[in-house]
Short mmCIF file of C-alpha atoms (C1' of nucleotides) in Angstrom, two decimals:
data_model
loop_
_atom_site.label_atom_id
_atom_site.label_comp_id
_atom_site.label_asym_id
_atom_site.label_seq_id
_atom_site.Cartn_x
_atom_site.Cartn_y
_atom_site.Cartn_z
CA MET A 418 309.05 65.17 56.28
CA LEU A 419 306.58 66.28 58.92
CA ALA A 420 306.95 69.81 57.62
CA GLY A 421 306.22 68.55 54.11
CA MET A 422 303.04 66.82 55.21
CA ALA A 423 301.84 69.83 57.13
CA GLN A 424 302.52 71.97 54.10
CA GLY A 425 300.57 69.51 51.93
CA LYS A 426 297.54 69.87 54.19
CA GLN A 427 297.78 73.62 54.05
CA VAL A 428 297.99 73.58 50.27
CA GLU A 429 294.89 71.38 50.16
CA ARG A 430 293.05 73.88 52.31
CA GLN A 431 294.09 76.69 50.00
CA ALA A 432 292.98 74.68 46.98
CA ARG A 433 289.60 74.04 48.57
CA GLU A 434 289.12 77.72 49.31
CA THR A 435 290.10 78.70 45.78
CA LEU A 436 287.55 76.30 44.35
CA ARG A 437 284.82 77.53 46.63
CA ALA A 438 285.64 81.11 45.68
CA LEU A 439 285.01 80.16 42.05
CA GLY A 440 281.63 78.68 42.91
CA ALA A 441 282.85 75.20 42.05
CA ARG A 442 282.38 72.22 44.29
CA PRO A 443 285.60 71.37 46.06
CA THR A 444 285.53 67.67 45.26
CA ALA A 445 288.37 65.37 46.19
CA GLN A 446 289.55 65.15 42.58
CA ARG A 447 289.56 68.89 41.99
CA VAL A 448 291.36 69.55 45.24
CA THR A 449 293.97 66.93 44.37
CA VAL A 450 294.63 68.43 40.96
CA LEU A 451 294.80 72.02 42.11
CA ALA A 452 296.91 71.21 45.18
CA GLU A 453 299.36 69.36 42.97
CA LEU A 454 299.71 72.39 40.74
CA MET A 455 300.12 74.66 43.75
CA GLY A 456 302.96 72.55 45.04
CA GLU A 457 304.78 72.36 41.72
CA SER A 458 307.09 75.09 40.49
CA ASN A 459 307.08 73.93 36.88
CA ASP A 460 304.14 73.77 34.56
CA LEU A 461 302.41 70.44 33.93
CA THR A 462 300.22 68.99 31.20
CA ALA A 463 296.97 67.19 31.89
CA GLN A 464 298.67 63.92 30.96
CA GLU A 465 301.52 64.50 33.39
CA LEU A 466 299.19 65.41 36.22
CA HIS A 467 297.06 62.36 35.57
CA GLN A 468 299.99 59.93 35.54
CA ARG A 469 301.54 61.47 38.60
CA LEU A 470 298.37 61.34 40.68
CA ARG A 471 297.49 57.85 39.49
CA ARG A 472 300.88 56.55 40.55
CA ARG A 473 300.21 58.08 43.91
CA GLY A 474 297.11 55.91 44.25
CA SER A 475 294.43 58.37 43.19
CA ARG A 476 291.67 56.88 41.03
CA LEU A 477 290.83 59.99 39.09
CA GLY A 478 290.10 59.79 35.37
CA LEU A 479 291.89 61.65 32.64
CA ALA A 480 288.70 63.38 31.53
CA THR A 481 288.30 64.82 35.01
CA VAL A 482 291.79 66.27 34.89
CA TYR A 483 290.99 67.95 31.58
CA ARG A 484 287.68 69.24 32.88
CA THR A 485 289.24 70.56 36.04
CA LEU A 486 292.05 72.30 34.20
CA GLY A 487 289.57 73.78 31.76
CA LEU A 488 287.46 75.05 34.62
CA LEU A 489 290.39 76.55 36.52
CA SER A 490 292.02 78.22 33.53
CA GLY A 491 288.69 79.49 32.27
CA GLU A 492 288.20 81.24 35.59
CA GLY A 493 291.74 82.55 35.54
CA ALA A 494 292.77 80.59 38.62
CA ILE A 495 295.61 78.95 36.73
CA ASP A 496 297.59 79.93 33.65
CA ALA A 497 297.51 77.92 30.45
CA LEU A 498 300.92 78.01 28.83
CA SER A 499 301.70 76.84 25.35
CA HIS A 500 305.45 76.85 25.13
CA ARG A 501 305.45 73.13 24.38
CA PRO A 502 304.44 72.63 20.78
CA GLY A 503 301.13 70.84 20.31
CA GLU A 504 300.23 70.49 23.93
CA ILE A 505 298.92 72.71 26.67
CA SER A 506 300.50 72.93 30.08
CA TYR A 507 299.15 74.56 33.20
CA ARG A 508 300.69 76.37 36.08
CA TRP A 509 299.36 77.81 39.25
CA CYS A 510 300.15 81.46 39.62
CA GLY A 511 299.39 83.97 42.28
CA ASP A 512 297.35 87.02 41.40
CA HIS A 513 300.27 89.14 40.32
CA HIS A 514 301.31 89.68 36.75
CA HIS A 515 304.66 88.14 35.94
CA HIS A 516 306.72 86.30 33.34
CA HIS A 517 308.63 83.07 33.03
CA LEU A 518 312.24 82.24 32.40
CA VAL A 519 312.54 78.68 31.08
CA CYS A 520 315.77 76.73 30.84
CA SER A 521 316.08 75.20 27.38
CA SER A 522 317.99 72.27 28.75
CA CYS A 523 316.33 71.18 32.00
CA GLN A 524 312.93 72.88 31.48
CA ASN A 525 313.02 74.45 34.90
CA VAL A 526 310.97 77.58 35.26
CA VAL A 527 311.86 80.69 37.20
CA GLU A 528 309.20 83.27 37.80
CA LEU A 529 310.17 86.84 37.13
CA GLY A 530 308.80 89.66 39.19
CA ASP A 531 306.40 92.33 38.06
CA CYS A 532 307.33 93.61 34.70
CA GLU A 533 308.17 97.01 33.38
CA LEU A 534 306.76 96.43 29.95
CA THR A 535 303.37 98.03 30.22
CA PRO A 536 304.19 101.65 29.42
CA TRP A 537 306.29 100.67 26.41
CA LEU A 538 303.59 98.28 25.24
CA ASP A 539 300.75 100.75 25.55
CA ARG A 540 302.62 103.23 23.42
CA VAL A 541 303.60 100.72 20.74
CA ALA A 542 300.10 99.24 20.54
CA ALA A 543 298.55 102.69 20.21
CA ASP A 544 300.88 103.38 17.28
CA HIS A 545 299.11 100.55 15.45
CA GLY A 546 295.60 101.48 16.52
CA PHE A 547 295.45 98.71 19.09
CA VAL A 548 294.55 98.66 22.72
CA ALA A 549 296.79 96.11 24.40
CA THR A 550 294.76 93.95 26.76
CA ALA A 551 297.23 91.23 27.68
CA HIS A 552 300.72 90.13 26.92
CA ARG A 553 302.89 87.11 27.44
CA LEU A 554 306.62 87.17 27.54
CA ASP A 555 308.51 83.89 27.69
CA VAL A 556 312.24 83.91 27.92
CA ALA A 557 314.33 80.89 27.07
CA GLY A 558 317.84 80.54 28.34
CA LEU A 559 320.30 78.34 30.12
CA CYS A 560 320.42 78.12 33.87
CA ALA A 561 323.69 78.09 35.78
CA ASP A 562 323.63 74.31 36.33
CA CYS A 563 323.06 73.44 32.69
CA ARG A 564 325.66 75.91 31.54
CA ALA A 565 328.20 74.21 33.78
CA ALA A 566 327.38 70.78 32.32
CA MET B 1188 294.81 91.41 -10.88
CA LEU B 1189 297.79 91.48 -13.18
CA ALA B 1190 299.80 93.02 -10.41
CA GLY B 1191 298.63 90.23 -8.09
CA MET B 1192 299.73 87.55 -10.51
CA ALA B 1193 303.09 89.18 -11.07
CA GLN B 1194 303.54 89.44 -7.33
CA GLY B 1195 302.62 85.76 -6.99
CA LYS B 1196 305.33 84.81 -9.44
CA GLN B 1197 307.84 86.91 -7.60
CA VAL B 1198 306.94 85.34 -4.28
CA GLU B 1199 307.37 81.92 -5.85
CA ARG B 1200 310.81 82.89 -7.01
CA GLN B 1201 311.68 84.10 -3.54
CA ALA B 1202 310.39 80.86 -2.05
CA ARG B 1203 312.47 78.83 -4.45
CA GLU B 1204 315.59 80.78 -3.57
CA THR B 1205 314.96 80.43 0.14
CA LEU B 1206 314.61 76.67 -0.22
CA ARG B 1207 317.77 76.40 -2.26
CA ALA B 1208 319.63 78.47 0.31
CA LEU B 1209 318.63 75.88 2.92
CA GLY B 1210 319.99 73.06 0.79
CA ALA B 1211 316.48 71.68 0.27
CA ARG B 1212 315.10 70.76 -3.11
CA PRO B 1213 312.67 73.44 -4.30
CA THR B 1214 309.90 71.05 -5.25
CA ALA B 1215 306.53 72.27 -6.45
CA GLN B 1216 304.89 71.35 -3.14
CA ARG B 1217 307.45 73.11 -0.99
CA VAL B 1218 307.37 76.21 -3.14
CA THR B 1219 303.57 76.28 -2.95
CA VAL B 1220 303.55 76.02 0.82
CA LEU B 1221 306.26 78.59 1.42
CA ALA B 1222 304.87 81.02 -1.14
CA GLU B 1223 301.48 80.80 0.51
CA LEU B 1224 302.99 81.68 3.87
CA MET B 1225 304.96 84.52 2.32
CA GLY B 1226 301.80 86.02 0.89
CA GLU B 1227 299.80 85.73 4.10
CA SER B 1228 300.03 88.27 6.87
CA ASN B 1229 298.46 86.03 9.51
CA ASP B 1230 299.83 82.79 10.82
CA LEU B 1231 298.44 79.51 9.52
CA THR B 1232 298.32 75.93 10.78
CA ALA B 1233 299.31 72.94 8.69
CA GLN B 1234 295.64 71.99 8.41
CA GLU B 1235 294.64 75.43 7.19
CA LEU B 1236 297.40 75.53 4.61
CA HIS B 1237 296.50 72.08 3.37
CA GLN B 1238 292.80 72.86 2.98
CA ARG B 1239 293.47 76.17 1.33
CA LEU B 1240 295.91 74.76 -1.24
CA ARG B 1241 293.73 71.74 -1.91
CA ARG B 1242 290.75 73.93 -2.66
CA ARG B 1243 292.96 75.78 -5.08
CA GLY B 1244 293.52 72.55 -6.98
CA SER B 1245 296.86 71.47 -5.59
CA ARG B 1246 297.20 67.73 -4.97
CA LEU B 1247 299.64 67.94 -2.11
CA GLY B 1248 299.26 65.65 0.88
CA LEU B 1249 298.86 66.70 4.49
CA ALA B 1250 302.00 64.86 5.50
CA THR B 1251 303.99 66.90 3.03
CA VAL B 1252 302.68 70.11 4.53
CA TYR B 1253 303.76 68.95 7.97
CA ARG B 1254 307.15 67.85 6.69
CA THR B 1255 307.70 71.12 4.86
CA LEU B 1256 306.72 73.23 7.84
CA GLY B 1257 308.95 71.15 10.08
CA LEU B 1258 311.84 71.63 7.72
CA LEU B 1259 311.35 75.36 7.36
CA SER B 1260 310.87 76.07 11.03
CA GLY B 1261 313.75 73.79 11.97
CA GLU B 1262 315.99 75.88 9.76
CA GLY B 1263 314.56 79.09 11.15
CA ALA B 1264 313.10 80.17 7.82
CA ILE B 1265 309.64 80.47 9.34
CA ASP B 1266 308.42 81.02 12.90
CA ALA B 1267 306.39 78.45 14.78
CA LEU B 1268 303.85 80.21 16.97
CA SER B 1269 301.80 78.58 19.65
CA HIS B 1270 299.27 81.17 20.68
CA ARG B 1271 296.45 78.84 19.69
CA PRO B 1272 296.04 76.22 22.39
CA GLY B 1273 296.84 72.70 21.29
CA GLU B 1274 297.93 73.49 17.78
CA ILE B 1275 300.95 74.98 16.09
CA SER B 1276 300.74 77.75 13.56
CA TYR B 1277 303.42 79.07 11.27
CA ARG B 1278 304.30 82.41 9.88
CA TRP B 1279 306.87 83.65 7.47
CA CYS B 1280 309.10 86.29 8.93
CA GLY B 1281 312.01 88.24 7.63
CA ASP B 1282 315.39 87.89 9.27
CA HIS B 1283 314.91 90.58 11.85
CA HIS B 1284 313.91 90.02 15.44
CA HIS B 1285 310.44 91.29 16.19
CA HIS B 1286 307.20 90.65 18.05
CA HIS B 1287 303.54 90.21 17.27
CA LEU B 1288 300.44 92.10 18.20
CA VAL B 1289 297.39 89.86 17.79
CA CYS B 1290 293.81 91.06 17.80
CA SER B 1291 291.75 88.89 20.14
CA SER B 1292 288.67 89.38 18.04
CA CYS B 1293 289.67 89.09 14.38
CA GLN B 1294 293.03 87.31 14.87
CA ASN B 1295 294.84 89.76 12.68
CA VAL B 1296 298.51 90.07 13.34
CA VAL B 1297 300.60 93.20 13.28
CA GLU B 1298 304.34 92.90 13.36
CA LEU B 1299 306.14 95.14 15.80
CA GLY B 1300 309.54 96.55 14.99
CA ASP B 1301 312.79 95.70 16.68
CA CYS B 1302 312.38 95.52 20.36
CA GLU B 1303 314.02 97.31 23.23
CA LEU B 1304 313.77 94.41 25.59
CA THR B 1305 317.21 92.92 25.37
CA PRO B 1306 319.08 95.06 27.90
CA TRP B 1307 316.34 94.66 30.49
CA LEU B 1308 316.16 90.94 29.84
CA ASP B 1309 319.88 90.33 30.12
CA ARG B 1310 319.97 92.01 33.48
CA VAL B 1311 316.93 90.17 34.85
CA ALA B 1312 318.15 86.79 33.59
CA ALA B 1313 321.56 87.31 35.13
CA ASP B 1314 319.87 88.01 38.46
CA HIS B 1315 318.63 84.41 38.35
CA GLY B 1316 321.84 82.87 37.10
CA PHE B 1317 320.50 82.50 33.58
CA VAL B 1318 321.85 83.48 30.24
CA ALA B 1319 318.89 84.53 28.09
CA THR B 1320 319.20 83.01 24.64
CA ALA B 1321 315.81 83.79 23.14
CA HIS B 1322 312.54 85.39 24.04
CA ARG B 1323 309.06 85.62 22.70
CA LEU B 1324 306.65 88.39 23.44
CA ASP B 1325 303.10 88.11 22.20
CA VAL B 1326 300.69 90.90 22.83
CA ALA B 1327 296.95 90.44 22.65
CA GLY B 1328 294.69 93.38 22.15
CA LEU B 1329 291.85 94.82 20.14
CA CYS B 1330 292.42 96.49 16.82
CA ALA B 1331 290.65 99.70 15.88
CA ASP B 1332 288.08 97.96 13.66
CA CYS B 1333 287.03 95.43 16.29
CA ARG B 1334 286.86 98.05 18.97
CA ALA B 1335 284.44 100.03 16.84
CA ALA B 1336 282.20 96.97 16.37
"C1'" DT C 1240 320.72 56.37 -11.79
"C1'" DT C 1241 320.94 57.60 -7.40
"C1'" DT C 1242 318.91 60.16 -3.98
"C1'" DA C 1243 315.50 62.85 -1.90
"C1'" DG C 1244 310.59 63.92 -1.65
"C1'" DT C 1245 305.62 62.70 -2.01
"C1'" DG C 1246 301.16 60.53 -1.22
"C1'" DC C 1247 298.41 57.53 1.07
"C1'" DA C 1248 297.06 55.02 4.90
"C1'" DA C 1249 297.95 53.55 9.38
"C1'" DA C 1250 299.49 54.72 13.90
"C1'" DA C 1251 300.34 57.55 17.84
"C1'" DG C 1252 299.11 61.18 20.81
"C1'" DT C 1253 296.18 64.75 22.90
"C1'" DT C 1254 291.77 66.54 23.95
"C1'" DT C 1255 286.60 66.30 23.91
"C1'" DT C 1256 282.12 64.23 24.51
"C1'" DG C 1257 278.16 60.87 25.73
"C1'" DC C 1258 276.21 58.49 29.11
"C1'" DA C 1259 275.40 55.67 33.14
"C1'" DT C 1260 276.93 55.87 37.93
"C1'" DG C 1261 278.11 58.00 42.26
"C1'" DG C 1262 278.70 62.00 45.45
"C1'" DT C 1263 277.16 66.76 47.15
"C1'" DC C 1264 274.12 70.07 48.49
"C1'" DG D 771 265.72 64.06 45.72
"C1'" DA D 772 267.77 67.22 42.48
"C1'" DC D 773 271.78 68.34 40.51
"C1'" DC D 774 276.48 68.30 39.66
"C1'" DA D 775 280.72 65.76 38.92
"C1'" DT D 776 283.09 61.48 37.76
"C1'" DG D 777 284.74 57.46 35.22
"C1'" DC D 778 284.98 54.92 31.32
"C1'" DA D 779 284.89 54.31 26.54
"C1'" DA D 780 284.29 56.14 22.16
"C1'" DA D 781 285.05 59.86 19.11
"C1'" DA D 782 287.32 63.81 17.13
"C1'" DC D 783 291.56 66.01 16.10
"C1'" DT D 784 296.31 67.05 15.24
"C1'" DT D 785 300.67 65.26 14.16
"C1'" DT D 786 304.01 61.46 12.97
"C1'" DT D 787 305.63 57.43 10.57
"C1'" DG D 788 306.14 53.39 7.14
"C1'" DC D 789 306.39 52.26 2.65
"C1'" DA D 790 305.74 51.99 -2.28
"C1'" DC D 791 306.09 55.34 -5.90
"C1'" DT D 792 307.65 59.63 -8.29
"C1'" DA D 793 310.47 63.43 -9.38
"C1'" DA D 794 314.76 65.95 -9.00
"C1'" DA D 795 319.89 66.18 -9.28
#
DNA sequence: TTTAGTGCAAAAGTTTTGCATGGTC
DNA sequence: GACCATGCAAAACTTTTGCACTAAA
């Protein structure tokens, strides 16, 4: 409990620093949104973030959540995922390149380590006259818990 | 021109057969939608398909396009892509497993051949207690034409 | 003729935008 | 004080649904 609160403060500090590094004002609302993403292992939509923070007593508006997420993903500070049809979800990610393993049943996300795709990709892209600049690999599966149930 | 028309007829026949194979009635609207996707190398949204077919004189309704695309993708006859944020686009694909290489500039799509990812994936998923059931790899890049410009 | 599919319009949902107000530098 | 960010409400979009009507089996 105490550890959780201390961790929350530290995450807020990290969020503030990240915002400042982007040249954006670290307002209370922005810090709240980014800190929430930093403390969440799954990806969240703007709607989910808004509801969650509102329930927790925050007075922030939905438009602000959208604007903040747009700002952060535009600067590359968070990833915009689109594995949910018709909506956009966001996830905080460190600086390293990685991929996600999503459970089809419980939607939990596991982050995979650095990938070994790049050499293969570069070769295949070149075969088609392309230069590969980015890639996204999403793997769906069933986690151990859901397979048991 | 003549070749194009003959090809169009053939695609319509193929669309009709595909629909029948799914146990769905091959109505004029469904055939039109599926044939359009079969003749298009890029992916299209429901809105784009609707506009395009309307301009061509078809009287089909937007809801029908959505229902047809839902049917086809639900049965696995077409792929639902989500590389455009906030909207769903669809693409006809053969039966084989493959991946897409999308040009960031002109949005053209190249289809990559069978992939060599599966062994790597199975191992990595198992490391996290998962069984990998499906994966999607989308590669963004720049095609030769756009790089020149 | 029985069933499935369509069109239209309304509804539901997500995201964006305009503008007056409030907080930061 | 100047400027940026916020909240609210309205607007713009995409997608879904209800229902009377039409076409296919």
